GROMACS .gro file of C-alpha atoms in nm:
model
  459
    1UNK     CA    1  -1.706  -4.480  -3.865
    2UNK     CA    2  -1.935  -4.214  -3.976
    3UNK     CA    3  -1.817  -3.848  -3.996
    4UNK     CA    4  -2.017  -3.543  -3.879
    5UNK     CA    5  -1.983  -3.167  -3.902
    6UNK     CA    6  -2.105  -3.177  -3.531
    7UNK     CA    7  -2.171  -3.411  -3.267
    8UNK     CA    8  -2.396  -3.304  -2.964
    9UNK     CA    9  -2.401  -3.502  -2.667
   10UNK     CA   10  -2.728  -3.455  -2.453
   11UNK     CA   11  -3.072  -3.350  -2.599
   12UNK     CA   12  -3.116  -3.065  -2.344
   13UNK     CA   13  -3.235  -2.685  -2.455
   14UNK     CA   14  -2.875  -2.562  -2.575
   15UNK     CA   15  -2.803  -2.888  -2.768
   16UNK     CA   16  -3.120  -2.949  -2.930
   17UNK     CA   17  -3.142  -2.567  -3.025
   18UNK     CA   18  -2.788  -2.610  -3.173
   19UNK     CA   19  -2.884  -2.935  -3.371
   20UNK     CA   20  -3.181  -2.724  -3.523
   21UNK     CA   21  -2.979  -2.428  -3.612
   22UNK     CA   22  -2.683  -2.642  -3.769
   23UNK     CA   23  -2.926  -2.846  -3.954
   24UNK     CA   24  -3.089  -2.550  -4.110
   25UNK     CA   25  -2.761  -2.451  -4.236
   26UNK     CA   26  -2.705  -2.777  -4.413
   27UNK     CA   27  -2.447  -2.915  -4.181
   28UNK     CA   28  -2.461  -3.291  -4.078
   29UNK     CA   29  -2.531  -3.339  -3.700
   30UNK     CA   30  -2.528  -3.629  -3.457
   31UNK     CA   31  -2.751  -3.582  -3.161
   32UNK     CA   32  -2.675  -3.826  -2.882
   33UNK     CA   33  -2.903  -3.895  -2.596
   34UNK     CA   34  -2.855  -4.184  -2.350
   35UNK     CA   35  -3.247  -4.212  -2.257
   36UNK     CA   36  -3.544  -4.195  -2.465
   37UNK     CA   37  -3.718  -4.053  -2.146
   38UNK     CA   38  -3.510  -3.735  -2.198
   39UNK     CA   39  -3.570  -3.615  -2.546
   40UNK     CA   40  -3.597  -3.228  -2.503
   41UNK     CA   41  -3.402  -3.227  -2.194
   42UNK     CA   42  -3.422  -3.193  -1.822
   43UNK     CA   43  -3.667  -2.906  -1.833
   44UNK     CA   44  -3.955  -3.046  -2.024
   45UNK     CA   45  -3.928  -3.409  -1.879
   46UNK     CA   46  -3.837  -3.379  -1.494
   47UNK     CA   47  -3.795  -3.016  -1.419
   48UNK     CA   48  -3.953  -2.678  -1.533
   49UNK     CA   49  -4.249  -2.790  -1.734
   50UNK     CA   50  -4.390  -3.074  -1.509
   51UNK     CA   51  -4.334  -2.904  -1.177
   52UNK     CA   52  -4.496  -2.564  -1.306
   53UNK     CA   53  -4.792  -2.785  -1.432
   54UNK     CA   54  -4.825  -2.921  -1.075
   55UNK     CA   55  -4.768  -2.575  -0.918
   56UNK     CA   56  -5.061  -2.447  -1.123
   57UNK     CA   57  -5.278  -2.722  -1.056
   58UNK     CA   58  -5.198  -2.693  -0.679
   59UNK     CA   59  -5.290  -2.330  -0.645
   60UNK     CA   60  -5.622  -2.426  -0.813
   61UNK     CA   61  -5.678  -2.703  -0.560
   62UNK     CA   62  -5.595  -2.493  -0.271
   63UNK     CA   63  -5.854  -2.240  -0.369
   64UNK     CA   64  -6.119  -2.497  -0.414
   65UNK     CA   65  -6.028  -2.632  -0.071
   66UNK     CA   66  -6.196  -2.957   0.059
   67UNK     CA   67  -6.083  -3.274   0.238
   68UNK     CA   68  -5.751  -3.442   0.193
   69UNK     CA   69  -5.916  -3.712  -0.004
   70UNK     CA   70  -6.062  -3.450  -0.241
   71UNK     CA   71  -5.726  -3.289  -0.265
   72UNK     CA   72  -5.565  -3.629  -0.351
   73UNK     CA   73  -5.820  -3.700  -0.608
   74UNK     CA   74  -5.728  -3.348  -0.786
   75UNK     CA   75  -5.366  -3.436  -0.741
   76UNK     CA   76  -5.407  -3.765  -0.912
   77UNK     CA   77  -5.582  -3.584  -1.199
   78UNK     CA   78  -5.320  -3.329  -1.226
   79UNK     CA   79  -5.047  -3.586  -1.225
   80UNK     CA   80  -5.196  -3.749  -1.493
   81UNK     CA   81  -5.221  -3.436  -1.710
   82UNK     CA   82  -4.872  -3.352  -1.621
   83UNK     CA   83  -4.768  -3.693  -1.779
   84UNK     CA   84  -4.964  -3.624  -2.089
   85UNK     CA   85  -4.811  -3.274  -2.137
   86UNK     CA   86  -4.460  -3.415  -2.083
   87UNK     CA   87  -4.508  -3.721  -2.326
   88UNK     CA   88  -4.655  -3.462  -2.579
   89UNK     CA   89  -4.367  -3.237  -2.567
   90UNK     CA   90  -4.091  -3.514  -2.540
   91UNK     CA   91  -4.238  -3.654  -2.881
   92UNK     CA   92  -4.261  -3.310  -3.041
   93UNK     CA   93  -3.898  -3.256  -2.950
   94UNK     CA   94  -3.779  -3.567  -3.080
   95UNK     CA   95  -3.983  -3.547  -3.410
   96UNK     CA   96  -3.861  -3.199  -3.477
   97UNK     CA   97  -3.510  -3.305  -3.519
   98UNK     CA   98  -3.538  -3.678  -3.597
   99UNK     CA   99  -3.717  -3.603  -3.917
  100UNK     CA  100  -3.457  -3.369  -4.055
  101UNK     CA  101  -3.242  -3.546  -4.320
  102UNK     CA  102  -2.909  -3.437  -4.190
  103UNK     CA  103  -2.973  -3.504  -3.823
  104UNK     CA  104  -2.910  -3.849  -3.661
  105UNK     CA  105  -3.072  -3.881  -3.325
  106UNK     CA  106  -2.879  -4.160  -3.164
  107UNK     CA  107  -2.996  -4.342  -2.843
  108UNK     CA  108  -2.673  -4.438  -2.672
  109UNK     CA  109  -2.396  -4.331  -2.408
  110UNK     CA  110  -2.119  -4.145  -2.541
  111UNK     CA  111  -1.761  -4.158  -2.415
  112UNK     CA  112  -1.460  -3.975  -2.579
  113UNK     CA  113  -1.183  -4.157  -2.750
  114UNK     CA  114  -1.000  -3.824  -2.835
  115UNK     CA  115  -1.073  -3.480  -2.932
  116UNK     CA  116  -1.285  -3.555  -3.248
  117UNK     CA  117  -1.404  -3.929  -3.199
  118UNK     CA  118  -1.684  -4.063  -2.973
  119UNK     CA  119  -1.761  -4.419  -2.880
  120UNK     CA  120  -2.118  -4.504  -2.839
  121UNK     CA  121  -2.275  -4.790  -2.642
  122UNK     CA  122  -2.621  -4.822  -2.796
  123UNK     CA  123  -2.889  -4.828  -2.524
  124UNK     CA  124  -3.069  -5.137  -2.646
  125UNK     CA  125  -2.770  -5.385  -2.650
  126UNK     CA  126  -2.460  -5.447  -2.444
  127UNK     CA  127  -2.266  -5.656  -2.703
  128UNK     CA  128  -1.949  -5.556  -2.840
  129UNK     CA  129  -2.115  -5.510  -3.178
  130UNK     CA  130  -2.351  -5.259  -3.041
  131UNK     CA  131  -2.054  -5.020  -2.991
  132UNK     CA  132  -2.015  -4.752  -3.260
  133UNK     CA  133  -1.763  -4.490  -3.335
  134UNK     CA  134  -1.833  -4.156  -3.483
  135UNK     CA  135  -1.610  -3.881  -3.556
  136UNK     CA  136  -1.695  -3.498  -3.577
  137UNK     CA  137  -1.524  -3.174  -3.646
  138UNK     CA  138  -1.689  -3.022  -3.354
  139UNK     CA  139  -1.839  -3.156  -3.041
  140UNK     CA  140  -2.051  -2.987  -2.798
  141UNK     CA  141  -2.135  -3.135  -2.454
  142UNK     CA  142  -2.470  -3.073  -2.320
  143UNK     CA  143  -2.541  -3.351  -2.079
  144UNK     CA  144  -2.691  -3.144  -1.798
  145UNK     CA  145  -2.691  -3.221  -1.424
  146UNK     CA  146  -2.850  -3.477  -1.179
  147UNK     CA  147  -2.949  -3.465  -0.819
  148UNK     CA  148  -2.694  -3.487  -0.547
  149UNK     CA  149  -2.795  -3.755  -0.295
  150UNK     CA  150  -2.578  -3.747   0.031
  151UNK     CA  151  -2.439  -4.046   0.195
  152UNK     CA  152  -2.709  -4.089   0.469
  153UNK     CA  153  -2.806  -4.450   0.593
  154UNK     CA  154  -3.130  -4.549   0.462
  155UNK     CA  155  -3.153  -4.274   0.205
  156UNK     CA  156  -3.192  -4.552  -0.070
  157UNK     CA  157  -3.528  -4.636   0.065
  158UNK     CA  158  -3.852  -4.712  -0.118
  159UNK     CA  159  -4.013  -4.394  -0.003
  160UNK     CA  160  -3.710  -4.144  -0.066
  161UNK     CA  161  -3.715  -3.952  -0.360
  162UNK     CA  162  -3.503  -3.691  -0.552
  163UNK     CA  163  -3.677  -3.382  -0.726
  164UNK     CA  164  -3.695  -3.608  -1.047
  165UNK     CA  165  -3.850  -3.918  -0.906
  166UNK     CA  166  -4.101  -3.750  -0.681
  167UNK     CA  167  -4.269  -3.630  -1.005
  168UNK     CA  168  -4.355  -4.004  -1.071
  169UNK     CA  169  -4.545  -4.030  -0.739
  170UNK     CA  170  -4.919  -4.045  -0.834
  171UNK     CA  171  -5.036  -4.069  -0.500
  172UNK     CA  172  -5.063  -3.752  -0.289
  173UNK     CA  173  -4.834  -3.789   0.040
  174UNK     CA  174  -5.012  -3.690   0.367
  175UNK     CA  175  -4.668  -3.620   0.507
  176UNK     CA  176  -4.396  -3.488   0.316
  177UNK     CA  177  -4.058  -3.431   0.458
  178UNK     CA  178  -3.808  -3.235   0.254
  179UNK     CA  179  -3.423  -3.248   0.321
  180UNK     CA  180  -3.282  -2.921   0.205
  181UNK     CA  181  -3.402  -2.560   0.233
  182UNK     CA  182  -3.286  -2.453  -0.112
  183UNK     CA  183  -3.497  -2.332  -0.408
  184UNK     CA  184  -3.598  -2.679  -0.534
  185UNK     CA  185  -3.700  -2.800  -0.200
  186UNK     CA  186  -3.905  -2.475  -0.135
  187UNK     CA  187  -4.083  -2.503  -0.470
  188UNK     CA  188  -4.199  -2.878  -0.399
  189UNK     CA  189  -4.297  -2.769  -0.050
  190UNK     CA  190  -4.510  -2.505  -0.170
  191UNK     CA  191  -4.696  -2.711  -0.424
  192UNK     CA  192  -4.749  -3.006  -0.202
  193UNK     CA  193  -4.862  -2.785   0.080
  194UNK     CA  194  -5.119  -2.649  -0.174
  195UNK     CA  195  -5.244  -2.997  -0.232
  196UNK     CA  196  -5.301  -3.033   0.134
  197UNK     CA  197  -4.990  -3.238   0.219
  198UNK     CA  198  -4.827  -3.163   0.578
  199UNK     CA  199  -4.477  -3.049   0.494
  200UNK     CA  200  -4.163  -3.031   0.697
  201UNK     CA  201  -3.846  -2.886   0.559
  202UNK     CA  202  -3.510  -3.002   0.740
  203UNK     CA  203  -3.201  -2.785   0.675
  204UNK     CA  204  -2.860  -2.809   0.857
  205UNK     CA  205  -2.784  -2.449   0.812
  206UNK     CA  206  -2.887  -2.203   1.049
  207UNK     CA  207  -2.989  -1.934   0.810
  208UNK     CA  208  -3.316  -1.951   0.596
  209UNK     CA  209  -3.238  -1.874   0.220
  210UNK     CA  210  -2.895  -1.741   0.285
  211UNK     CA  211  -2.836  -1.601  -0.054
  212UNK     CA  212  -3.113  -1.354  -0.008
  213UNK     CA  213  -3.125  -1.045   0.193
  214UNK     CA  214  -3.262  -1.103   0.560
  215UNK     CA  215  -3.592  -0.912   0.510
  216UNK     CA  216  -3.669  -1.098   0.201
  217UNK     CA  217  -3.600  -1.446   0.352
  218UNK     CA  218  -3.795  -1.337   0.661
  219UNK     CA  219  -4.098  -1.266   0.444
  220UNK     CA  220  -4.064  -1.594   0.244
  221UNK     CA  221  -4.040  -1.781   0.561
  222UNK     CA  222  -4.324  -1.609   0.734
  223UNK     CA  223  -4.545  -1.685   0.441
  224UNK     CA  224  -4.457  -2.051   0.435
  225UNK     CA  225  -4.525  -2.072   0.826
  226UNK     CA  226  -4.860  -1.905   0.800
  227UNK     CA  227  -4.935  -2.189   0.547
  228UNK     CA  228  -4.872  -2.448   0.801
  229UNK     CA  229  -4.540  -2.548   0.670
  230UNK     CA  230  -4.266  -2.644   0.939
  231UNK     CA  231  -3.914  -2.520   0.878
  232UNK     CA  232  -3.655  -2.704   1.099
  233UNK     CA  233  -3.314  -2.530   1.083
  234UNK     CA  234  -2.983  -2.637   1.225
  235UNK     CA  235  -3.108  -3.013   1.187
  236UNK     CA  236  -2.870  -3.284   1.083
  237UNK     CA  237  -3.029  -3.589   0.928
  238UNK     CA  238  -2.878  -3.907   1.095
  239UNK     CA  239  -3.062  -4.171   0.904
  240UNK     CA  240  -3.391  -4.285   0.743
  241UNK     CA  241  -3.585  -4.567   0.863
  242UNK     CA  242  -3.844  -4.773   0.649
  243UNK     CA  243  -4.140  -4.944   0.800
  244UNK     CA  244  -4.435  -5.116   0.652
  245UNK     CA  245  -4.649  -4.801   0.627
  246UNK     CA  246  -4.426  -4.505   0.646
  247UNK     CA  247  -4.062  -4.367   0.664
  248UNK     CA  248  -3.913  -4.194   0.972
  249UNK     CA  249  -3.654  -3.920   0.939
  250UNK     CA  250  -3.426  -3.942   1.228
  251UNK     CA  251  -3.271  -3.617   1.290
  252UNK     CA  252  -3.041  -3.423   1.540
  253UNK     CA  253  -3.170  -3.097   1.656
  254UNK     CA  254  -3.087  -2.824   1.910
  255UNK     CA  255  -3.353  -3.020   2.145
  256UNK     CA  256  -3.206  -3.355   2.104
  257UNK     CA  257  -3.286  -3.627   1.852
  258UNK     CA  258  -3.620  -3.625   1.679
  259UNK     CA  259  -3.825  -3.881   1.479
  260UNK     CA  260  -4.015  -3.729   1.201
  261UNK     CA  261  -4.270  -3.960   1.038
  262UNK     CA  262  -4.325  -3.930   0.645
  263UNK     CA  263  -4.518  -4.082   0.369
  264UNK     CA  264  -4.260  -3.947   0.127
  265UNK     CA  265  -3.913  -3.804   0.176
  266UNK     CA  266  -3.755  -3.558  -0.091
  267UNK     CA  267  -3.394  -3.523  -0.094
  268UNK     CA  268  -3.336  -3.161  -0.231
  269UNK     CA  269  -2.966  -3.113  -0.150
  270UNK     CA  270  -2.852  -2.967  -0.473
  271UNK     CA  271  -2.751  -3.102  -0.826
  272UNK     CA  272  -2.405  -3.203  -0.976
  273UNK     CA  273  -2.288  -3.196  -1.335
  274UNK     CA  274  -2.340  -3.511  -1.556
  275UNK     CA  275  -1.986  -3.605  -1.638
  276UNK     CA  276  -1.984  -3.967  -1.537
  277UNK     CA  277  -1.876  -4.195  -1.814
  278UNK     CA  278  -1.768  -3.914  -2.079
  279UNK     CA  279  -1.414  -4.021  -2.044
  280UNK     CA  280  -1.312  -3.640  -2.068
  281UNK     CA  281  -0.957  -3.736  -2.005
  282UNK     CA  282  -0.915  -3.892  -2.321
  283UNK     CA  283  -1.010  -3.561  -2.505
  284UNK     CA  284  -0.783  -3.379  -2.241
  285UNK     CA  285  -1.095  -3.189  -2.108
  286UNK     CA  286  -1.051  -3.038  -1.773
  287UNK     CA  287  -1.319  -3.004  -1.492
  288UNK     CA  288  -1.336  -2.721  -1.245
  289UNK     CA  289  -1.388  -2.691  -0.867
  290UNK     CA  290  -1.775  -2.730  -0.920
  291UNK     CA  291  -1.742  -3.072  -1.058
  292UNK     CA  292  -1.827  -2.929  -1.412
  293UNK     CA  293  -1.635  -2.905  -1.730
  294UNK     CA  294  -1.395  -2.613  -1.724
  295UNK     CA  295  -1.490  -2.363  -2.000
  296UNK     CA  296  -1.382  -1.985  -2.086
  297UNK     CA  297  -1.622  -1.715  -2.158
  298UNK     CA  298  -1.679  -1.863  -2.495
  299UNK     CA  299  -1.773  -2.187  -2.357
  300UNK     CA  300  -1.471  -2.344  -2.525
  301UNK     CA  301  -1.333  -2.648  -2.307
  302UNK     CA  302  -0.964  -2.712  -2.284
  303UNK     CA  303  -0.981  -2.952  -2.582
  304UNK     CA  304  -0.978  -2.773  -2.911
  305UNK     CA  305  -1.315  -2.784  -3.123
  306UNK     CA  306  -1.505  -2.905  -2.803
  307UNK     CA  307  -1.750  -2.679  -2.607
  308UNK     CA  308  -1.967  -2.739  -2.338
  309UNK     CA  309  -2.322  -2.564  -2.245
  310UNK     CA  310  -2.577  -2.587  -1.995
  311UNK     CA  311  -2.572  -2.717  -1.644
  312UNK     CA  312  -2.278  -2.957  -1.724
  313UNK     CA  313  -2.038  -2.650  -1.667
  314UNK     CA  314  -2.126  -2.600  -1.319
  315UNK     CA  315  -2.267  -2.261  -1.371
  316UNK     CA  316  -2.631  -2.134  -1.320
  317UNK     CA  317  -2.872  -2.423  -1.382
  318UNK     CA  318  -3.145  -2.255  -1.570
  319UNK     CA  319  -3.307  -2.356  -1.904
  320UNK     CA  320  -3.276  -2.016  -2.039
  321UNK     CA  321  -2.896  -2.007  -1.944
  322UNK     CA  322  -2.865  -2.304  -2.188
  323UNK     CA  323  -3.051  -2.136  -2.443
  324UNK     CA  324  -2.815  -1.835  -2.417
  325UNK     CA  325  -2.524  -2.081  -2.425
  326UNK     CA  326  -2.626  -2.208  -2.757
  327UNK     CA  327  -2.599  -1.838  -2.886
  328UNK     CA  328  -2.272  -1.811  -2.740
  329UNK     CA  329  -2.113  -2.131  -2.880
  330UNK     CA  330  -2.286  -2.094  -3.241
  331UNK     CA  331  -2.137  -1.713  -3.242
  332UNK     CA  332  -1.785  -1.849  -3.129
  333UNK     CA  333  -1.793  -2.137  -3.384
  334UNK     CA  334  -1.951  -1.974  -3.672
  335UNK     CA  335  -1.981  -1.606  -3.611
  336UNK     CA  336  -1.782  -1.314  -3.473
  337UNK     CA  337  -1.742  -1.444  -3.137
  338UNK     CA  338  -1.877  -1.126  -2.948
  339UNK     CA  339  -2.110  -1.317  -2.742
  340UNK     CA  340  -1.968  -1.434  -2.420
  341UNK     CA  341  -2.086  -1.525  -2.060
  342UNK     CA  342  -1.946  -1.209  -1.962
  343UNK     CA  343  -2.171  -0.976  -2.159
  344UNK     CA  344  -2.510  -1.132  -2.144
  345UNK     CA  345  -2.628  -0.914  -1.875
  346UNK     CA  346  -2.786  -0.974  -1.522
  347UNK     CA  347  -2.938  -1.330  -1.471
  348UNK     CA  348  -3.287  -1.314  -1.345
  349UNK     CA  349  -3.448  -1.608  -1.160
  350UNK     CA  350  -3.779  -1.715  -1.016
  351UNK     CA  351  -3.890  -1.950  -0.757
  352UNK     CA  352  -4.243  -2.077  -0.798
  353UNK     CA  353  -4.368  -2.046  -0.439
  354UNK     CA  354  -4.726  -1.917  -0.365
  355UNK     CA  355  -4.661  -1.623  -0.427
  356UNK     CA  356  -4.362  -1.659  -0.638
  357UNK     CA  357  -4.011  -1.491  -0.540
  358UNK     CA  358  -3.809  -1.348  -0.826
  359UNK     CA  359  -3.469  -1.159  -0.811
  360UNK     CA  360  -3.225  -1.008  -1.054
  361UNK     CA  361  -2.905  -0.811  -0.982
  362UNK     CA  362  -2.743  -0.765  -0.627
  363UNK     CA  363  -2.874  -0.825  -0.272
  364UNK     CA  364  -2.835  -0.525  -0.051
  365UNK     CA  365  -2.532  -0.662   0.118
  366UNK     CA  366  -2.359  -0.774  -0.215
  367UNK     CA  367  -2.401  -0.403  -0.316
  368UNK     CA  368  -2.229  -0.265   0.001
  369UNK     CA  369  -1.975  -0.520  -0.024
  370UNK     CA  370  -1.887  -0.394  -0.386
  371UNK     CA  371  -1.848  -0.058  -0.254
  372UNK     CA  372  -2.162   0.129  -0.369
  373UNK     CA  373  -2.323   0.389  -0.195
  374UNK     CA  374  -2.665   0.209  -0.149
  375UNK     CA  375  -3.016   0.328  -0.094
  376UNK     CA  376  -3.331   0.097  -0.096
  377UNK     CA  377  -3.668   0.123  -0.103
  378UNK     CA  378  -3.949  -0.144   0.003
  379UNK     CA  379  -4.332  -0.166  -0.014
  380UNK     CA  380  -4.550  -0.448   0.111
  381UNK     CA  381  -4.740  -0.641  -0.170
  382UNK     CA  382  -5.080  -0.551  -0.006
  383UNK     CA  383  -4.985  -0.181  -0.109
  384UNK     CA  384  -5.044  -0.302  -0.486
  385UNK     CA  385  -5.408  -0.267  -0.613
  386UNK     CA  386  -5.396  -0.548  -0.836
  387UNK     CA  387  -5.289  -0.767  -0.535
  388UNK     CA  388  -5.578  -0.671  -0.340
  389UNK     CA  389  -5.806  -0.725  -0.630
  390UNK     CA  390  -5.721  -1.090  -0.679
  391UNK     CA  391  -5.667  -1.135  -0.310
  392UNK     CA  392  -5.313  -1.225  -0.316
  393UNK     CA  393  -5.151  -0.976  -0.066
  394UNK     CA  394  -4.875  -1.156   0.088
  395UNK     CA  395  -4.534  -1.054  -0.018
  396UNK     CA  396  -4.255  -0.780  -0.013
  397UNK     CA  397  -4.105  -0.568  -0.290
  398UNK     CA  398  -3.741  -0.435  -0.277
  399UNK     CA  399  -3.504  -0.222  -0.487
  400UNK     CA  400  -3.133  -0.159  -0.447
  401UNK     CA  401  -2.983   0.158  -0.605
  402UNK     CA  402  -2.654   0.322  -0.637
  403UNK     CA  403  -2.723   0.643  -0.454
  404UNK     CA  404  -2.442   0.821  -0.646
  405UNK     CA  405  -2.565   0.749  -1.010
  406UNK     CA  406  -2.916   0.634  -0.956
  407UNK     CA  407  -2.844   0.333  -1.132
  408UNK     CA  408  -3.056   0.027  -1.049
  409UNK     CA  409  -2.847  -0.269  -0.878
  410UNK     CA  410  -3.111  -0.522  -0.787
  411UNK     CA  411  -3.474  -0.587  -0.767
  412UNK     CA  412  -3.640  -0.846  -0.534
  413UNK     CA  413  -3.984  -0.921  -0.576
  414UNK     CA  414  -4.213  -1.171  -0.344
  415UNK     CA  415  -4.541  -1.113  -0.489
  416UNK     CA  416  -4.789  -1.261  -0.703
  417UNK     CA  417  -4.659  -1.240  -1.095
  418UNK     CA  418  -4.306  -1.172  -0.997
  419UNK     CA  419  -4.175  -1.412  -1.243
  420UNK     CA  420  -4.323  -1.210  -1.530
  421UNK     CA  421  -4.230  -0.849  -1.361
  422UNK     CA  422  -3.850  -0.941  -1.307
  423UNK     CA  423  -3.796  -0.938  -1.680
  424UNK     CA  424  -3.858  -0.554  -1.702
  425UNK     CA  425  -3.623  -0.500  -1.409
  426UNK     CA  426  -3.364  -0.723  -1.585
  427UNK     CA  427  -3.384  -0.514  -1.905
  428UNK     CA  428  -3.344  -0.198  -1.695
  429UNK     CA  429  -3.037  -0.312  -1.522
  430UNK     CA  430  -2.867  -0.425  -1.841
  431UNK     CA  431  -2.949  -0.083  -2.009
  432UNK     CA  432  -2.789   0.087  -1.716
  433UNK     CA  433  -3.098   0.289  -1.645
  434UNK     CA  434  -3.164   0.518  -1.349
  435UNK     CA  435  -3.436   0.369  -1.130
  436UNK     CA  436  -3.642   0.698  -1.226
  437UNK     CA  437  -3.715   0.499  -1.562
  438UNK     CA  438  -3.924   0.245  -1.391
  439UNK     CA  439  -4.071   0.500  -1.125
  440UNK     CA  440  -4.212   0.725  -1.416
  441UNK     CA  441  -4.293   0.478  -1.689
  442UNK     CA  442  -4.678   0.442  -1.768
  443UNK     CA  443  -4.821   0.105  -1.696
  444UNK     CA  444  -5.154  -0.056  -1.762
  445UNK     CA  445  -5.399  -0.071  -1.465
  446UNK     CA  446  -5.453  -0.271  -1.273
  447UNK     CA  447  -5.142  -0.483  -1.295
  448UNK     CA  448  -4.863  -0.597  -1.070
  449UNK     CA  449  -4.602  -0.423  -1.281
  450UNK     CA  450  -4.758  -0.077  -1.184
  451UNK     CA  451  -4.617  -0.159  -0.849
  452UNK     CA  452  -4.282  -0.012  -0.987
  453UNK     CA  453  -4.438   0.327  -0.978
  454UNK     CA  454  -4.484   0.331  -0.600
  455UNK     CA  455  -4.164   0.095  -0.520
  456UNK     CA  456  -3.942   0.359  -0.665
  457UNK     CA  457  -4.111   0.655  -0.562
  458UNK     CA  458  -3.978   0.560  -0.193
  459UNK     CA  459  -3.624   0.650  -0.310
   0.00000   0.00000   0.00000
């Protein structure tokens, strides 16, 4: 049985960064990954990087236009380029750590024996001799999350995909039906629509984007509808039928049962923490109501010397949160312990639609519910000179401010380049700045960021 200073289960953003940092300090590290196709984590293999590569290619293709056959040819080329980029990054991530003398990258499935020992079933074998046991002073769980697939008859059909398996589809579907109107589903909807697919979004809820303010959600919905996407709300999927040449989503709507034909179906109904097979009970590691590993603000689990970071905790599912989780666990285990999940500030997020939508801080309703004296400002994207210059005038910008203190509470940006702009707003909120700081700042011209001058002048 080999002994390590640290064992890290999962090759995700937080885990791989922690492995590199500990190795640089001379510590011995076991980095365990159950699939060689996941070196580097979810982000570079089946999420952020491949999807954004396709989003970019789709926007270029939409600008070129042409027949569906021409779009399909460009999609196939973009898909091949996406695969090249992912393979390169995966290999780069593996080589960066596997070549370190004090890091062992182990291909295997991990399960706890107790708080310090892990059993490893090696990927290439299933014999009893292929099972290894390692011990570590500290253990870190970074196993991420996986798509949630509801129990619907026919959902295991050959034309039905999750957000991960759809990325393997090298042929552009002429008709794509997406089950779920959340952020992942909308991102895929936008990129495939830009490639020329006819996209139908089916959601059982009545409200579109219920986590956002109604005016922002309406602006996003109007944009999608104007681009030819169909959004069906209050619709329950009864079953998915598969025939020789197509799938059919059978749904119950307000107008009765409808049959929606599709060349591909995407199930985008959320993600769940990856804890199956870890045998958490053996280490007395408890789970929470979200199905993730229970942690405190230092990301400690209920077992001594075991931490969890990233999606597996059931918290915000962003790569940059996993990276910050690395900072927190490193500080807790080897530093001052001052960094926590409670002091990392406002968490921004972006949905890469066309144009992208980004938000940080509170919605207007959240601010009112929290007891703030709220004032808001809005401007259309068309009022921004840069938006006019590049012909991207769709969208809406909104700010929420505490009228009593002028402190910035929330910023919502549905405009081209919002995914970059939102980080400035995050810094302002974290610093407790009054909105006048953004209103009166000097920005370069012409840029989208200078929209803050006009947006906050409306308060």
